[in-house]
Amino acid sequence: MAWWQAIILGVIEGITEFLPISSTGHLTIAEKLLGMRIDDPSVVAFTAIIQIGAILAAVIYFWSDIWRILQAWWRGLWWKRARRKFDYKYGWAIIIGSIPIAIVGLLFKHEVETVLRSLWFVAFGLIGWSVVMWLADNRAANNKRGETETSWKDTLAIGAGQCLSLIPGVSRSGATISVGLFRGFDRVSVTKLSFFLGIPALVAAGLLEVATKYKHISGGVGWTPTIVATVISFGVGYLAVSWLLKFIQSNNFRPFIIYRFALGLVLLAMLGVGMISHV
């Protein structure tokens, strides 16, 4: 992989990781247009590893919240009185909500890295989940639930929805935000919760790829482009997190829904007429 390709893919990852438009879907499309074989093991590993950069940006952005929750959770393990605090319960809720994708991701890891790498899945994922997001966003105007009303049942349901993001095109943030909106959370609260649930899932996925696929990176894409793309995704990702939280305070998700639906239709048409192959 050339350095300029790594920069392009790092920028795409940083922008799309937290927006509800599917980072994996966009990376898969971009990698294909750049002439790569998207089911190549080194490309699959590269796609997962560079997500670490973007997710570390979220960790730094939300570090004060994360540290507060971690402290409350740790104290609650040892002192009964500390368990009354919301942050202790919220910490457990995030842990419980992270379990579904860990189980499903490991059980279907092979399918995710092979069968689901087809651009057909990306196209249908973009289009199909756009409909779900539209339905969820339409009811969000009446949603009143805030962050302090989050329970483990909520995060378990949202975490189960996060499993659908293993299908390229669905979008991890799109899946978690949609389920959260259906459960009555306001847009800002569910967007923050989406970040918190994404941190353990994406870090674990990236580290697993490093541990199991480092030989593929060395003999394929190469570590220098991978590191460059990861660093780029970190910087761009930080800006994307900040922008999204400000944007969603006074806007809905409709622009993202329209964009992903249109992109899905374009991709579907390109695949249909043979302008681009599905792998």
Tab-separated table of C-alpha atoms in Angstrom:
chain	number	residue	atom	x	y	z
A	1	MET	CA	0.000	0.000	0.000
A	2	ALA	CA	1.315	3.444	-0.941
A	3	TRP	CA	1.561	6.198	1.684
A	4	TRP	CA	-1.080	8.322	-0.061
A	5	GLN	CA	-3.516	5.397	-0.020
A	6	ALA	CA	-2.909	4.988	3.709
A	7	ILE	CA	-3.650	8.685	4.267
A	8	ILE	CA	-6.900	8.495	2.280
A	9	LEU	CA	-8.073	5.421	4.159
A	10	GLY	CA	-7.051	6.930	7.515
A	11	VAL	CA	-9.095	10.053	6.791
A	12	ILE	CA	-12.103	7.955	5.743
A	13	GLU	CA	-11.858	5.854	8.906
A	14	GLY	CA	-11.561	8.909	11.140
A	15	ILE	CA	-14.575	10.627	9.597
A	16	THR	CA	-16.866	7.625	9.327
A	17	GLU	CA	-16.138	5.642	12.508
A	18	PHE	CA	-18.484	7.700	14.666
A	19	LEU	CA	-20.925	9.027	12.106
A	20	PRO	CA	-23.847	6.614	11.531
A	21	ILE	CA	-22.823	5.888	7.945
A	22	SER	CA	-20.641	2.756	8.367
A	23	SER	CA	-16.868	3.072	8.536
A	24	THR	CA	-16.351	-0.536	7.417
A	25	GLY	CA	-18.659	0.010	4.465
A	26	HIS	CA	-16.813	3.154	3.394
A	27	LEU	CA	-13.393	1.580	3.870
A	28	THR	CA	-14.444	-1.476	1.881
A	29	ILE	CA	-15.691	0.673	-0.994
A	30	ALA	CA	-12.567	2.867	-0.920
A	31	GLU	CA	-10.214	-0.118	-0.775
A	32	LYS	CA	-11.956	-1.638	-3.786
A	33	LEU	CA	-11.776	1.611	-5.768
A	34	LEU	CA	-8.058	1.844	-4.899
A	35	GLY	CA	-7.530	-1.527	-6.566
A	36	MET	CA	-7.241	-3.729	-3.491
A	37	ARG	CA	-8.778	-7.151	-3.021
A	38	ILE	CA	-11.130	-6.531	-0.122
A	39	ASP	CA	-11.216	-10.152	1.065
A	40	ASP	CA	-7.401	-10.310	1.283
A	41	PRO	CA	-6.442	-11.185	4.904
A	42	SER	CA	-3.999	-8.287	5.160
A	43	VAL	CA	-6.623	-5.792	3.954
A	44	VAL	CA	-9.176	-7.219	6.395
A	45	ALA	CA	-6.651	-6.880	9.251
A	46	PHE	CA	-5.701	-3.353	8.156
A	47	THR	CA	-9.368	-2.299	8.174
A	48	ALA	CA	-9.823	-3.511	11.758
A	49	ILE	CA	-6.514	-2.234	13.134
A	50	ILE	CA	-6.779	1.381	11.970
A	51	GLN	CA	-10.054	1.654	13.912
A	52	ILE	CA	-7.897	1.724	17.054
A	53	GLY	CA	-6.737	5.223	16.127
A	54	ALA	CA	-10.269	6.591	15.885
A	55	ILE	CA	-11.449	4.878	19.045
A	56	LEU	CA	-8.443	6.197	21.001
A	57	ALA	CA	-9.557	9.650	19.916
A	58	ALA	CA	-12.940	8.947	21.540
A	59	VAL	CA	-11.209	7.687	24.698
A	60	ILE	CA	-9.235	10.926	25.008
A	61	TYR	CA	-12.251	13.090	24.200
A	62	PHE	CA	-14.385	11.386	26.855
A	63	TRP	CA	-11.541	10.653	29.266
A	64	SER	CA	-12.968	12.664	32.178
A	65	ASP	CA	-16.283	10.784	31.871
A	66	ILE	CA	-14.559	7.430	31.457
A	67	TRP	CA	-12.285	7.996	34.449
A	68	ARG	CA	-15.217	9.086	36.622
A	69	ILE	CA	-17.222	5.976	35.682
A	70	LEU	CA	-14.232	3.673	36.195
A	71	GLN	CA	-13.556	5.119	39.647
A	72	ALA	CA	-17.190	4.788	40.690
A	73	TRP	CA	-17.371	1.219	39.359
A	74	TRP	CA	-14.176	0.208	41.176
A	75	ARG	CA	-15.298	1.739	44.471
A	76	GLY	CA	-18.656	0.016	44.131
A	77	LEU	CA	-16.965	-3.365	43.919
A	78	TRP	CA	-15.633	-2.889	47.448
A	79	TRP	CA	-17.976	-0.501	49.263
A	80	LYS	CA	-21.714	-1.044	49.428
A	81	ARG	CA	-22.493	2.635	49.879
A	82	ALA	CA	-20.675	3.472	46.621
A	83	ARG	CA	-23.076	1.206	44.727
A	84	ARG	CA	-25.855	3.735	45.119
A	85	LYS	CA	-24.154	6.106	42.693
A	86	PHE	CA	-25.374	6.183	39.115
A	87	ASP	CA	-21.855	5.977	37.644
A	88	TYR	CA	-21.344	2.576	39.317
A	89	LYS	CA	-24.546	1.255	37.726
A	90	TYR	CA	-23.665	2.928	34.430
A	91	GLY	CA	-20.283	1.180	34.440
A	92	TRP	CA	-21.966	-2.196	34.824
A	93	ALA	CA	-24.485	-1.268	32.139
A	94	ILE	CA	-21.668	-0.552	29.667
A	95	ILE	CA	-19.929	-3.835	30.533
A	96	ILE	CA	-23.153	-5.813	30.069
A	97	GLY	CA	-23.925	-3.989	26.828
A	98	SER	CA	-20.500	-4.913	25.451
A	99	ILE	CA	-20.990	-8.649	25.946
A	100	PRO	CA	-23.268	-9.447	22.947
A	101	ILE	CA	-20.907	-8.219	20.240
A	102	ALA	CA	-17.945	-9.934	21.942
A	103	ILE	CA	-19.760	-13.277	21.779
A	104	VAL	CA	-21.250	-12.869	18.304
A	105	GLY	CA	-18.044	-11.368	16.901
A	106	LEU	CA	-15.957	-14.316	18.054
A	107	LEU	CA	-18.522	-16.933	16.981
A	108	PHE	CA	-18.858	-15.511	13.474
A	109	LYS	CA	-15.366	-14.053	13.048
A	110	HIS	CA	-14.628	-16.201	9.971
A	111	GLU	CA	-17.882	-15.242	8.234
A	112	VAL	CA	-17.346	-11.549	8.996
A	113	GLU	CA	-13.869	-11.643	7.447
A	114	THR	CA	-14.844	-13.681	4.370
A	115	VAL	CA	-18.494	-13.957	3.335
A	116	LEU	CA	-19.556	-10.532	4.620
A	117	ARG	CA	-16.698	-8.740	2.849
A	118	SER	CA	-18.795	-8.632	-0.331
A	119	LEU	CA	-19.870	-5.193	-1.565
A	120	TRP	CA	-23.375	-6.608	-1.992
A	121	PHE	CA	-23.642	-6.739	1.787
A	122	VAL	CA	-22.337	-3.173	2.015
A	123	ALA	CA	-24.968	-1.919	-0.448
A	124	PHE	CA	-27.901	-3.697	1.177
A	125	GLY	CA	-26.625	-2.810	4.652
A	126	LEU	CA	-26.486	0.889	3.769
A	127	ILE	CA	-29.965	0.893	2.224
A	128	GLY	CA	-31.718	-1.458	4.636
A	129	TRP	CA	-30.513	0.140	7.836
A	130	SER	CA	-31.266	3.613	6.477
A	131	VAL	CA	-34.941	2.655	6.657
A	132	VAL	CA	-34.537	1.552	10.284
A	133	MET	CA	-32.702	4.773	11.151
A	134	TRP	CA	-35.411	6.856	9.487
A	135	LEU	CA	-38.108	5.150	11.576
A	136	ALA	CA	-36.056	5.588	14.766
A	137	ASP	CA	-35.207	9.226	14.060
A	138	ASN	CA	-38.835	10.094	13.307
A	139	ARG	CA	-39.887	9.150	16.822
A	140	ALA	CA	-36.924	10.835	18.498
A	141	ALA	CA	-38.639	14.243	18.704
A	142	ASN	CA	-40.765	12.901	21.565
A	143	ASN	CA	-37.942	11.069	23.335
A	144	LYS	CA	-37.256	12.358	26.851
A	145	ARG	CA	-34.978	9.764	28.449
A	146	GLY	CA	-31.520	11.028	29.390
A	147	GLU	CA	-28.223	9.430	30.323
A	148	THR	CA	-29.104	9.066	34.026
A	149	GLU	CA	-32.057	6.824	33.122
A	150	THR	CA	-29.855	4.204	31.484
A	151	SER	CA	-30.238	0.663	32.819
A	152	TRP	CA	-28.455	-2.586	32.034
A	153	LYS	CA	-31.564	-3.712	30.150
A	154	ASP	CA	-31.176	-0.718	27.850
A	155	THR	CA	-27.504	-1.342	27.157
A	156	LEU	CA	-28.104	-5.062	26.669
A	157	ALA	CA	-30.713	-4.282	24.011
A	158	ILE	CA	-28.484	-1.643	22.402
A	159	GLY	CA	-25.497	-4.000	22.626
A	160	ALA	CA	-27.517	-6.699	20.854
A	161	GLY	CA	-28.258	-4.172	18.126
A	162	GLN	CA	-24.553	-3.415	17.891
A	163	CYS	CA	-24.033	-6.998	16.693
A	164	LEU	CA	-25.781	-6.065	13.437
A	165	SER	CA	-22.872	-3.729	12.690
A	166	LEU	CA	-20.803	-6.815	11.882
A	167	ILE	CA	-22.640	-6.589	8.554
A	168	PRO	CA	-20.736	-3.962	6.538
A	169	GLY	CA	-22.932	-1.011	5.678
A	170	VAL	CA	-25.163	-1.206	8.749
A	171	SER	CA	-22.842	0.972	10.899
A	172	ARG	CA	-22.018	0.354	14.541
A	173	SER	CA	-23.072	3.828	15.638
A	174	GLY	CA	-26.118	3.667	13.357
A	175	ALA	CA	-27.229	0.396	14.940
A	176	THR	CA	-26.693	1.466	18.558
A	177	ILE	CA	-28.216	4.918	18.053
A	178	SER	CA	-31.301	3.472	16.336
A	179	VAL	CA	-31.990	0.939	19.085
A	180	GLY	CA	-31.427	3.626	21.714
A	181	LEU	CA	-33.875	5.962	20.002
A	182	PHE	CA	-36.475	3.181	19.869
A	183	ARG	CA	-36.013	2.813	23.633
A	184	GLY	CA	-36.856	6.470	24.158
A	185	PHE	CA	-33.456	8.113	24.669
A	186	ASP	CA	-32.842	11.619	23.351
A	187	ARG	CA	-30.371	12.020	20.496
A	188	VAL	CA	-27.479	13.452	22.523
A	189	SER	CA	-27.660	10.838	25.297
A	190	VAL	CA	-27.844	7.902	22.902
A	191	THR	CA	-24.971	9.268	20.812
A	192	LYS	CA	-22.732	9.438	23.900
A	193	LEU	CA	-23.825	5.957	24.925
A	194	SER	CA	-22.951	4.736	21.431
A	195	PHE	CA	-19.407	6.008	21.943
A	196	PHE	CA	-19.068	4.310	25.338
A	197	LEU	CA	-20.304	0.968	23.999
A	198	GLY	CA	-18.054	1.241	20.963
A	199	ILE	CA	-14.822	1.786	22.887
A	200	PRO	CA	-14.404	-1.741	24.356
A	201	ALA	CA	-15.730	-3.431	21.206
A	202	LEU	CA	-13.440	-1.643	18.757
A	203	VAL	CA	-10.332	-1.723	20.929
A	204	ALA	CA	-10.792	-5.464	21.491
A	205	ALA	CA	-11.364	-6.088	17.778
A	206	GLY	CA	-8.265	-4.110	16.799
A	207	LEU	CA	-6.016	-5.766	19.373
A	208	LEU	CA	-7.292	-9.200	18.336
A	209	GLU	CA	-6.379	-8.442	14.723
A	210	VAL	CA	-2.907	-7.294	15.781
A	211	ALA	CA	-2.402	-10.473	17.818
A	212	THR	CA	-3.692	-12.906	15.206
A	213	LYS	CA	-3.012	-11.221	11.850
A	214	TYR	CA	0.294	-9.399	12.298
A	215	LYS	CA	1.967	-11.776	9.832
A	216	HIS	CA	-0.612	-10.887	7.183
A	217	ILE	CA	0.107	-7.179	7.673
A	218	SER	CA	3.852	-7.738	7.398
A	219	GLY	CA	3.524	-9.755	4.205
A	220	GLY	CA	0.735	-7.718	2.665
A	221	VAL	CA	-0.324	-4.121	3.329
A	222	GLY	CA	2.760	-3.415	5.458
A	223	TRP	CA	3.121	-1.934	8.939
A	224	THR	CA	4.230	1.546	7.846
A	225	PRO	CA	0.992	2.285	5.907
A	226	THR	CA	-1.026	0.693	8.718
A	227	ILE	CA	0.584	2.928	11.350
A	228	VAL	CA	0.201	6.017	9.142
A	229	ALA	CA	-3.501	5.300	8.592
A	230	THR	CA	-4.015	4.665	12.320
A	231	VAL	CA	-2.400	7.978	13.290
A	232	ILE	CA	-4.433	9.852	10.669
A	233	SER	CA	-7.656	8.202	11.843
A	234	PHE	CA	-6.846	9.327	15.395
A	235	GLY	CA	-6.527	13.006	14.474
A	236	VAL	CA	-9.498	13.092	12.125
A	237	GLY	CA	-11.560	10.955	14.510
A	238	TYR	CA	-11.098	13.435	17.360
A	239	LEU	CA	-12.455	16.239	15.185
A	240	ALA	CA	-15.348	14.042	14.045
A	241	VAL	CA	-16.386	13.224	17.642
A	242	SER	CA	-16.386	16.890	18.610
A	243	TRP	CA	-18.336	17.908	15.513
A	244	LEU	CA	-20.973	15.168	15.795
A	245	LEU	CA	-21.829	15.945	19.426
A	246	LYS	CA	-22.279	19.636	18.594
A	247	PHE	CA	-24.246	18.895	15.418
A	248	ILE	CA	-26.696	16.510	17.034
A	249	GLN	CA	-27.603	18.979	19.805
A	250	SER	CA	-29.687	20.968	17.345
A	251	ASN	CA	-30.140	18.618	14.381
A	252	ASN	CA	-31.556	15.196	13.579
A	253	PHE	CA	-29.948	12.249	11.808
A	254	ARG	CA	-31.764	12.828	8.506
A	255	PRO	CA	-28.726	14.113	6.533
A	256	PHE	CA	-26.826	10.916	7.373
A	257	ILE	CA	-29.838	8.761	6.457
A	258	ILE	CA	-30.239	10.418	3.057
A	259	TYR	CA	-26.511	10.181	2.345
A	260	ARG	CA	-26.174	6.496	3.219
A	261	PHE	CA	-29.341	5.576	1.318
A	262	ALA	CA	-28.091	7.398	-1.797
A	263	LEU	CA	-24.625	5.830	-1.505
A	264	GLY	CA	-26.212	2.392	-1.193
A	265	LEU	CA	-28.275	2.929	-4.340
A	266	VAL	CA	-25.216	4.128	-6.298
A	267	LEU	CA	-23.187	1.138	-5.147
A	268	LEU	CA	-26.047	-1.219	-5.963
A	269	ALA	CA	-26.288	0.231	-9.472
A	270	MET	CA	-22.523	-0.057	-10.015
A	271	LEU	CA	-22.581	-3.683	-8.923
A	272	GLY	CA	-25.650	-4.392	-11.043
A	273	VAL	CA	-24.143	-3.122	-14.294
A	274	GLY	CA	-20.731	-4.632	-13.611
A	275	MET	CA	-18.835	-1.355	-13.126
A	276	ILE	CA	-17.301	-2.840	-9.982
A	277	SER	CA	-16.895	-6.394	-8.714
A	278	HIS	CA	-18.274	-7.360	-5.327
A	279	VAL	CA	-14.884	-8.552	-3.904
